Amino acid sequence: MLWIIHTTGKCNLKCSYCGGSIPEELMPWKPRYSARELKKLIDSDPDPTIIFYGGEPLLNPDFIMEVMDSIEARFGVQTNGTLPHLLPEYYWKRMDTVLLSIDGVEWLTDKYRGKGVYRRVLSTAKWLSEFCNCRRIARMTVTRDTCIYRDVIHLLELGPFTHVHWQLNVVWSSKWPFLEWAKNRYLRGIANLVQYMAGKLVDGEIPGIIPFLGVLTAEKTGGWGHIPCGAGLRSFSIATDGRILACPIAIGEKWATLGNIWSGIEKVIRIDYVSPNCLSCDYFKWCGGRCLYSLYEKYWGDEGQKEICWVTKRTIDHILKLVPLIDRLSKKGVISWDEILYDPLMDSTEVIP
Ligand code: SF4
Ligand code: SF4
C-alpha cells in the first residue's frame, strides 16, 4: 500500500497554485504522533511505500529520518526541490523516488512558483543524479501557459529527470476557458508527444512519460478498477494530527477521514459509492475515475466535470494509438511490455493528468 506522510503543513514557497503553508489548525506544523506509533500502523502492511509530503516535507527532516530509521519500506518524497541540504545524503541515497515540482521551461516555472525556483530545482535534480539511484520525477502543474509538448520534452531532455508527470490545473483553480485551450493547444501537444514517444520506442528507448506509461499499463493489465492514485482504497495519507485521509489534498473534508493512526483504517472508499457513472463509462478501464477529490467536490460543477472527462477521453484515445506499435516492437524484441508497465502506487502519481 501507499502511505503518504505529511511531515508538516509549513512551506517555504508561495506558489500560485496553493498559496504556501497550510493553516496550522488544519495541518499542524509538527506531527502529533511518534514514528513508533506510525510503525505500529504500517507494520500490518506487507509491502509498504512511504512518501513524505507537506507543506514542504523537508522542513521537518528530523521526522523523515526518524521514520526511515524505524520502518522497513520503499521511500520517496514529494518536494519543491529548494531545500535538499536539510536532509543528509545518507537518507537521500535510500530514497527510491523523488518527485520535484517544476512546470517546464524557466519563465513558466518561475511565473507560478517564484523567481529563481527553476534553477534551484534543476540544481537539486542534478545534484541527486550524481549519487542517488532514485527515480527523479519532474512533477508539473499544467496551466493555460503550458505548451505540453515543449515543456515535457524540455524536462525530459534536461538530463537529470528520469520521468515527467503532470496534473492539469483544473477544479482547484477558479474556472478558466479550459475546454477551448485543450482543443486548441493541449490535445495537439499530446498528439505530438505520442509521435515523439513512437519515434523513441522504434529506437528501443522508453521515455518516462508517466501518463502514457500509466494508460498503456491499464490497457495491458485490464485497468485500475479504482482511481489510479489509489485514494481511499490502496493509498492513505496521514495528517500531522494523526488522522488517516483518503487523499493528501482533502485535509478539511469530512468524507476523506477514514480513521486515525491509533485506531487504524476504519473504512475505505470504493469508486461505486462516489461515482456510479464512472463504472458505466467506456473509459473507466484506463481512467479509473481520474480523481476522487474532484468527483466528491466538483468545484467546476457537472458541466466542468464533463469538460474534464472529455479531455481525459481524447487524451486516452491519443495514447492508445501506441498500442499496435508496442505490440509489433515487442514481437520483434525491440522493447517489451514489461518495460512499459508502471505502478503509480510506487511513486504517488495520479496517471491521468
Ligand atoms: S472519463 Fe469521466 S466518467 Fe469516465 S471514468 Fe473518467 S472520470 Fe469517470
Ligand atoms: S488524484 Fe485526486 S484523489 Fe488522487 S491524490 Fe490527487 S487529488 Fe487526491
Short mmCIF file of C-alpha atoms and ligand atoms in Angstrom, two decimals:
data_model
loop_
_atom_site.label_atom_id
_atom_site.label_comp_id
_atom_site.label_asym_id
_atom_site.label_seq_id
_atom_site.Cartn_x
_atom_site.Cartn_y
_atom_site.Cartn_z
CA MET A 1 0.00 0.00 0.00
CA LEU A 2 0.96 3.61 -0.39
CA TRP A 3 1.28 5.75 2.74
CA ILE A 4 1.61 9.50 2.21
CA ILE A 5 3.04 11.05 5.35
CA HIS A 6 2.59 14.79 5.92
CA THR A 7 5.65 15.80 7.93
CA THR A 8 4.49 19.42 8.29
CA GLY A 9 1.93 21.86 6.93
CA LYS A 10 4.60 24.53 6.55
CA CYS A 11 6.08 25.56 3.20
CA ASN A 12 8.94 27.92 2.28
CA LEU A 13 7.39 28.91 -1.08
CA LYS A 14 4.13 30.57 -2.08
CA CYS A 15 3.29 29.05 -5.45
CA SER A 16 0.20 30.43 -7.14
CA TYR A 17 -1.48 27.02 -7.10
CA CYS A 18 -1.80 26.52 -3.35
CA GLY A 19 -0.51 29.76 -1.82
CA GLY A 20 2.07 28.27 0.56
CA SER A 21 1.77 26.89 4.08
CA ILE A 22 -1.41 25.12 5.18
CA PRO A 23 -3.01 26.86 8.20
CA GLU A 24 -1.80 25.23 11.42
CA GLU A 25 -5.32 24.45 12.60
CA LEU A 26 -5.82 22.23 9.53
CA MET A 27 -2.35 20.68 9.39
CA PRO A 28 -0.18 21.21 12.50
CA TRP A 29 3.40 22.03 11.56
CA LYS A 30 4.80 19.07 13.54
CA PRO A 31 3.33 15.54 13.80
CA ARG A 32 1.34 14.91 16.98
CA TYR A 33 2.23 11.24 16.95
CA SER A 34 5.55 9.41 17.05
CA ALA A 35 7.43 7.38 14.44
CA ARG A 36 6.86 4.39 16.76
CA GLU A 37 3.08 4.87 16.56
CA LEU A 38 3.34 5.13 12.78
CA LYS A 39 5.35 1.91 12.68
CA LYS A 40 2.59 0.10 14.61
CA LEU A 41 0.08 1.10 11.93
CA ILE A 42 2.27 0.37 8.90
CA ASP A 43 3.64 -2.94 10.25
CA SER A 44 0.41 -4.67 9.18
CA ASP A 45 1.20 -3.81 5.53
CA PRO A 46 3.46 -6.47 3.92
CA ASP A 47 4.60 -4.16 1.09
CA PRO A 48 4.56 -0.52 2.18
CA THR A 49 5.68 2.51 0.19
CA ILE A 50 6.09 5.68 2.26
CA ILE A 51 6.12 9.05 0.52
CA PHE A 52 6.90 12.15 2.58
CA TYR A 53 4.63 15.09 1.80
CA GLY A 54 3.89 18.57 3.14
CA GLY A 55 3.65 21.55 3.11
CA GLU A 56 7.27 21.14 2.19
CA PRO A 57 8.28 17.84 3.81
CA LEU A 58 11.98 18.75 4.07
CA LEU A 59 11.11 21.45 6.60
CA ASN A 60 10.83 18.60 9.10
CA PRO A 61 13.90 16.48 8.30
CA ASP A 62 14.08 15.04 11.84
CA PHE A 63 10.77 13.27 11.40
CA ILE A 64 11.79 11.93 7.97
CA MET A 65 14.99 10.49 9.47
CA GLU A 66 13.15 9.02 12.46
CA VAL A 67 10.64 7.26 10.20
CA MET A 68 13.34 5.99 7.82
CA ASP A 69 15.33 4.68 10.76
CA SER A 70 12.42 2.82 12.30
CA ILE A 71 10.26 1.42 9.46
CA GLU A 72 11.14 -1.00 6.64
CA ALA A 73 9.59 0.35 3.43
CA ARG A 74 10.22 1.81 -0.01
CA PHE A 75 10.72 5.54 0.49
CA GLY A 76 10.10 8.66 -1.53
CA VAL A 77 9.40 12.35 -1.17
CA GLN A 78 7.33 14.97 -2.96
CA THR A 79 9.32 18.16 -2.60
CA ASN A 80 9.53 21.63 -4.09
CA GLY A 81 13.24 20.87 -4.55
CA THR A 82 14.62 24.03 -2.97
CA LEU A 83 15.88 22.66 0.37
CA PRO A 84 17.80 19.46 -0.38
CA HIS A 85 20.62 20.30 2.07
CA LEU A 86 18.25 19.84 5.02
CA LEU A 87 18.38 16.06 4.64
CA PRO A 88 21.76 14.25 4.89
CA GLU A 89 22.99 12.38 1.81
CA TYR A 90 22.71 9.07 3.65
CA TYR A 91 18.90 9.43 3.65
CA TRP A 92 18.70 10.72 0.07
CA LYS A 93 20.59 7.60 -1.04
CA ARG A 94 17.85 5.47 0.50
CA MET A 95 15.06 7.21 -1.43
CA ASP A 96 13.55 5.14 -4.25
CA THR A 97 11.63 8.01 -5.77
CA VAL A 98 11.91 11.80 -5.58
CA LEU A 99 9.21 14.00 -7.09
CA LEU A 100 10.39 17.54 -7.76
CA SER A 101 7.90 20.29 -8.61
CA ILE A 102 8.85 22.10 -11.81
CA ASP A 103 6.43 23.17 -14.51
CA GLY A 104 8.59 23.22 -17.65
CA VAL A 105 10.77 25.98 -19.10
CA GLU A 106 12.32 28.55 -16.77
CA TRP A 107 9.98 31.53 -17.21
CA LEU A 108 6.91 29.31 -16.80
CA THR A 109 8.12 27.65 -13.60
CA ASP A 110 9.22 30.97 -12.10
CA LYS A 111 5.98 32.70 -13.06
CA TYR A 112 3.92 30.32 -10.92
CA ARG A 113 6.44 29.21 -8.27
CA GLY A 114 8.65 32.27 -7.71
CA LYS A 115 11.76 33.86 -9.19
CA GLY A 116 14.79 31.58 -9.22
CA VAL A 117 12.82 28.42 -8.36
CA TYR A 118 13.52 26.71 -11.72
CA ARG A 119 17.28 26.97 -11.25
CA ARG A 120 17.14 25.76 -7.67
CA VAL A 121 15.05 22.70 -8.57
CA LEU A 122 17.24 21.86 -11.52
CA SER A 123 20.35 22.13 -9.38
CA THR A 124 18.77 19.73 -6.85
CA ALA A 125 17.89 17.26 -9.60
CA LYS A 126 21.45 17.42 -10.97
CA TRP A 127 22.94 17.00 -7.51
CA LEU A 128 20.73 13.96 -6.83
CA SER A 129 21.63 12.44 -10.18
CA GLU A 130 25.28 12.34 -9.07
CA PHE A 131 24.77 9.93 -6.17
CA CYS A 132 21.14 8.87 -5.74
CA ASN A 133 19.86 5.93 -7.73
CA CYS A 134 16.27 7.09 -7.27
CA ARG A 135 13.63 7.87 -9.86
CA ARG A 136 13.72 11.63 -10.27
CA ILE A 137 10.29 12.71 -11.42
CA ALA A 138 9.64 16.22 -12.71
CA ARG A 139 6.16 16.97 -11.43
CA MET A 140 4.46 19.64 -13.48
CA THR A 141 1.31 21.62 -12.91
CA VAL A 142 -0.21 22.41 -16.29
CA THR A 143 -1.86 25.80 -16.79
CA ARG A 144 -3.05 27.77 -19.81
CA ASP A 145 0.57 28.98 -20.22
CA THR A 146 1.87 25.44 -20.65
CA CYS A 147 2.79 24.11 -24.05
CA ILE A 148 2.66 20.45 -23.13
CA TYR A 149 4.93 19.28 -25.94
CA ARG A 150 7.55 21.98 -25.35
CA ASP A 151 7.55 21.61 -21.58
CA VAL A 152 7.56 17.80 -21.33
CA ILE A 153 10.35 17.49 -23.92
CA HIS A 154 12.30 20.27 -22.22
CA LEU A 155 12.20 18.47 -18.86
CA LEU A 156 12.94 15.03 -20.32
CA GLU A 157 15.90 16.30 -22.29
CA LEU A 158 17.46 18.29 -19.45
CA GLY A 159 19.09 15.07 -18.27
CA PRO A 160 18.68 14.68 -14.52
CA PHE A 161 14.96 13.78 -14.59
CA THR A 162 14.18 10.12 -15.28
CA HIS A 163 10.43 10.73 -15.61
CA VAL A 164 7.90 13.51 -16.17
CA HIS A 165 4.38 13.62 -14.79
CA TRP A 166 1.77 16.38 -14.92
CA GLN A 167 -1.55 17.39 -13.50
CA LEU A 168 -3.95 19.81 -15.11
CA ASN A 169 -4.73 22.87 -13.08
CA VAL A 170 -8.44 22.15 -13.13
CA VAL A 171 -11.07 22.03 -10.37
CA TRP A 172 -8.88 23.65 -7.69
CA SER A 173 -8.39 26.91 -9.55
CA SER A 174 -11.33 29.10 -10.48
CA LYS A 175 -12.89 28.16 -13.82
CA TRP A 176 -10.92 29.21 -16.87
CA PRO A 177 -11.53 28.52 -20.60
CA PHE A 178 -10.10 25.04 -20.20
CA LEU A 179 -12.00 23.27 -22.96
CA GLU A 180 -11.10 25.85 -25.59
CA TRP A 181 -7.44 25.72 -24.52
CA ALA A 182 -7.45 21.93 -24.56
CA LYS A 183 -8.96 21.79 -28.06
CA ASN A 184 -6.67 24.46 -29.48
CA ARG A 185 -3.41 23.65 -27.76
CA TYR A 186 -3.20 20.84 -25.24
CA LEU A 187 -4.56 17.93 -27.26
CA ARG A 188 -2.41 18.85 -30.27
CA GLY A 189 0.59 18.79 -27.94
CA ILE A 190 -0.46 15.36 -26.65
CA ALA A 191 -0.69 14.08 -30.24
CA ASN A 192 2.84 15.41 -30.88
CA LEU A 193 4.11 13.78 -27.71
CA VAL A 194 2.64 10.46 -28.89
CA GLN A 195 4.62 10.86 -32.12
CA TYR A 196 7.75 11.64 -30.10
CA MET A 197 7.22 8.54 -27.95
CA ALA A 198 6.64 6.38 -31.05
CA GLY A 199 9.96 7.54 -32.53
CA LYS A 200 11.81 6.69 -29.33
CA LEU A 201 10.14 3.29 -28.99
CA VAL A 202 11.25 2.34 -32.51
CA ASP A 203 14.80 3.08 -31.36
CA GLY A 204 14.30 0.81 -28.35
CA GLU A 205 14.01 3.68 -25.84
CA ILE A 206 11.11 4.17 -23.44
CA PRO A 207 10.65 7.81 -22.43
CA GLY A 208 9.46 8.19 -18.84
CA ILE A 209 6.23 10.00 -19.69
CA ILE A 210 4.17 8.78 -16.76
CA PRO A 211 0.62 9.46 -18.01
CA PHE A 212 1.48 7.50 -21.18
CA LEU A 213 3.08 4.61 -19.28
CA GLY A 214 0.09 4.50 -16.93
CA VAL A 215 -2.59 4.41 -19.62
CA LEU A 216 -0.63 1.77 -21.56
CA THR A 217 -0.33 -0.27 -18.36
CA ALA A 218 -4.08 -0.12 -17.83
CA GLU A 219 -4.58 -1.32 -21.40
CA LYS A 220 -2.29 -4.28 -20.90
CA THR A 221 -3.35 -5.29 -17.38
CA GLY A 222 -7.12 -4.84 -17.63
CA GLY A 223 -7.45 -1.49 -15.86
CA TRP A 224 -7.18 0.07 -12.43
CA GLY A 225 -10.68 -0.70 -11.14
CA HIS A 226 -10.38 2.40 -8.95
CA ILE A 227 -8.82 5.88 -9.06
CA PRO A 228 -5.24 5.23 -10.32
CA CYS A 229 -3.68 7.12 -7.38
CA GLY A 230 -5.35 4.55 -5.10
CA ALA A 231 -7.07 7.21 -2.94
CA GLY A 232 -9.04 5.75 -0.06
CA LEU A 233 -8.51 2.10 -1.04
CA ARG A 234 -4.85 1.45 -1.78
CA SER A 235 -3.39 4.77 -0.71
CA PHE A 236 -3.81 6.59 2.59
CA SER A 237 -2.43 9.89 3.85
CA ILE A 238 -1.51 10.52 7.46
CA ALA A 239 -2.10 14.10 8.56
CA THR A 240 0.19 15.57 11.21
CA ASP A 241 -2.67 15.40 13.74
CA GLY A 242 -2.85 11.62 13.21
CA ARG A 243 -5.96 11.44 11.00
CA ILE A 244 -5.90 8.90 8.17
CA LEU A 245 -7.15 10.58 5.00
CA ALA A 246 -8.24 9.20 1.63
CA CYS A 247 -6.31 11.89 -0.27
CA PRO A 248 -3.49 14.22 0.79
CA ILE A 249 -5.32 17.26 -0.61
CA ALA A 250 -8.55 16.57 1.30
CA ILE A 251 -7.35 17.80 4.67
CA GLY A 252 -10.54 19.52 5.78
CA GLU A 253 -13.23 17.42 4.01
CA LYS A 254 -15.26 15.12 6.28
CA TRP A 255 -15.72 12.38 3.66
CA ALA A 256 -11.97 11.92 3.46
CA THR A 257 -11.30 10.98 7.11
CA LEU A 258 -11.07 7.18 7.25
CA GLY A 259 -9.66 6.63 10.73
CA ASN A 260 -6.64 7.68 12.73
CA ILE A 261 -3.19 6.46 13.48
CA TRP A 262 -4.20 4.99 16.84
CA SER A 263 -7.38 3.11 15.84
CA GLY A 264 -6.30 2.30 12.26
CA ILE A 265 -8.24 2.41 8.98
CA GLU A 266 -11.92 2.21 9.90
CA LYS A 267 -13.40 2.39 6.40
CA VAL A 268 -12.33 2.60 2.78
CA ILE A 269 -13.86 4.37 -0.21
CA ARG A 270 -14.84 2.49 -3.37
CA ILE A 271 -15.46 4.28 -6.63
CA ASP A 272 -19.01 2.88 -6.95
CA TYR A 273 -20.06 4.74 -3.76
CA VAL A 274 -18.89 8.01 -5.23
CA SER A 275 -19.45 7.89 -8.95
CA PRO A 276 -21.57 5.06 -10.38
CA ASN A 277 -21.30 6.90 -13.74
CA CYS A 278 -17.63 6.07 -13.90
CA LEU A 279 -18.36 2.33 -13.69
CA SER A 280 -20.50 2.52 -16.81
CA CYS A 281 -18.11 4.85 -18.68
CA ASP A 282 -16.36 3.33 -21.70
CA TYR A 283 -13.06 4.81 -20.48
CA PHE A 284 -13.19 3.53 -16.90
CA LYS A 285 -10.58 0.85 -17.64
CA TRP A 286 -7.91 3.50 -18.29
CA CYS A 287 -9.22 6.48 -16.33
CA GLY A 288 -10.47 4.77 -13.17
CA GLY A 289 -12.46 7.90 -12.25
CA ARG A 290 -9.37 10.14 -12.53
CA CYS A 291 -9.50 11.94 -9.15
CA LEU A 292 -11.53 11.08 -6.06
CA TYR A 293 -11.31 14.60 -4.68
CA SER A 294 -12.71 16.15 -7.80
CA LEU A 295 -15.53 13.57 -8.01
CA TYR A 296 -16.59 14.50 -4.47
CA GLU A 297 -16.12 18.22 -4.61
CA LYS A 298 -16.99 19.07 -8.23
CA TYR A 299 -15.89 22.71 -7.82
CA TRP A 300 -16.47 23.27 -11.53
CA GLY A 301 -19.98 21.74 -11.40
CA ASP A 302 -21.35 18.97 -13.62
CA GLU A 303 -20.59 20.87 -16.79
CA GLY A 304 -16.98 21.43 -15.76
CA GLN A 305 -16.66 17.75 -14.87
CA LYS A 306 -17.96 16.83 -18.34
CA GLU A 307 -15.28 19.03 -19.91
CA ILE A 308 -12.56 17.35 -17.87
CA CYS A 309 -13.92 13.90 -18.80
CA TRP A 310 -13.99 14.84 -22.50
CA VAL A 311 -10.37 15.96 -22.42
CA THR A 312 -9.40 12.83 -20.47
CA LYS A 313 -11.07 10.61 -23.07
CA ARG A 314 -9.38 12.35 -26.01
CA THR A 315 -6.01 12.11 -24.22
CA ILE A 316 -6.52 8.38 -23.71
CA ASP A 317 -7.50 7.97 -27.40
CA HIS A 318 -4.21 9.53 -28.44
CA ILE A 319 -2.11 7.42 -26.07
CA LEU A 320 -3.79 4.15 -27.11
CA LYS A 321 -2.59 4.73 -30.68
CA LEU A 322 0.78 3.48 -29.41
CA VAL A 323 -0.54 0.01 -28.58
CA PRO A 324 -0.21 -1.65 -32.04
CA LEU A 325 3.32 -0.24 -32.39
CA ILE A 326 4.34 -1.60 -28.97
CA ASP A 327 2.84 -4.99 -29.86
CA ARG A 328 4.86 -5.07 -33.09
CA LEU A 329 8.07 -3.90 -31.43
CA SER A 330 7.73 -6.39 -28.61
CA LYS A 331 7.26 -9.24 -31.11
CA LYS A 332 10.49 -8.15 -32.79
CA GLY A 333 12.23 -7.94 -29.41
CA VAL A 334 13.00 -4.20 -29.71
CA ILE A 335 11.20 -3.44 -26.43
CA SER A 336 8.96 -5.46 -24.13
CA TRP A 337 5.65 -4.68 -22.47
CA ASP A 338 7.32 -5.43 -19.13
CA GLU A 339 9.47 -2.34 -19.58
CA ILE A 340 6.36 -0.21 -20.12
CA LEU A 341 4.35 -1.44 -17.13
CA TYR A 342 4.05 1.22 -14.46
CA ASP A 343 2.67 1.15 -10.92
CA PRO A 344 1.55 4.62 -9.73
CA LEU A 345 1.47 3.44 -6.11
CA MET A 346 5.27 3.14 -6.16
CA ASP A 347 5.63 6.86 -6.90
CA SER A 348 2.43 8.52 -5.64
CA THR A 349 1.47 9.71 -9.12
CA GLU A 350 -2.06 10.04 -10.46
CA VAL A 351 -1.56 8.68 -14.02
CA ILE A 352 -4.46 10.67 -15.51
CA PRO A 353 -3.47 14.35 -15.73
S1 SF4 B 1 -13.79 9.83 -18.10
FE1 SF4 B 1 -15.06 10.77 -16.51
S2 SF4 B 1 -16.86 9.41 -16.31
FE2 SF4 B 1 -15.26 8.28 -17.42
S3 SF4 B 1 -14.20 7.10 -15.82
FE3 SF4 B 1 -13.08 9.04 -16.13
S4 SF4 B 1 -13.93 10.45 -14.58
FE4 SF4 B 1 -15.36 8.73 -14.78
S1 SF4 B 2 -5.68 12.32 -7.93
FE1 SF4 B 2 -7.25 13.34 -6.70
S2 SF4 B 2 -7.83 11.80 -5.18
FE2 SF4 B 2 -5.85 11.17 -6.02
S3 SF4 B 2 -4.33 12.06 -4.62
FE3 SF4 B 2 -4.62 13.52 -6.31
S4 SF4 B 2 -6.19 14.92 -5.51
FE4 SF4 B 2 -6.28 13.11 -4.24
#
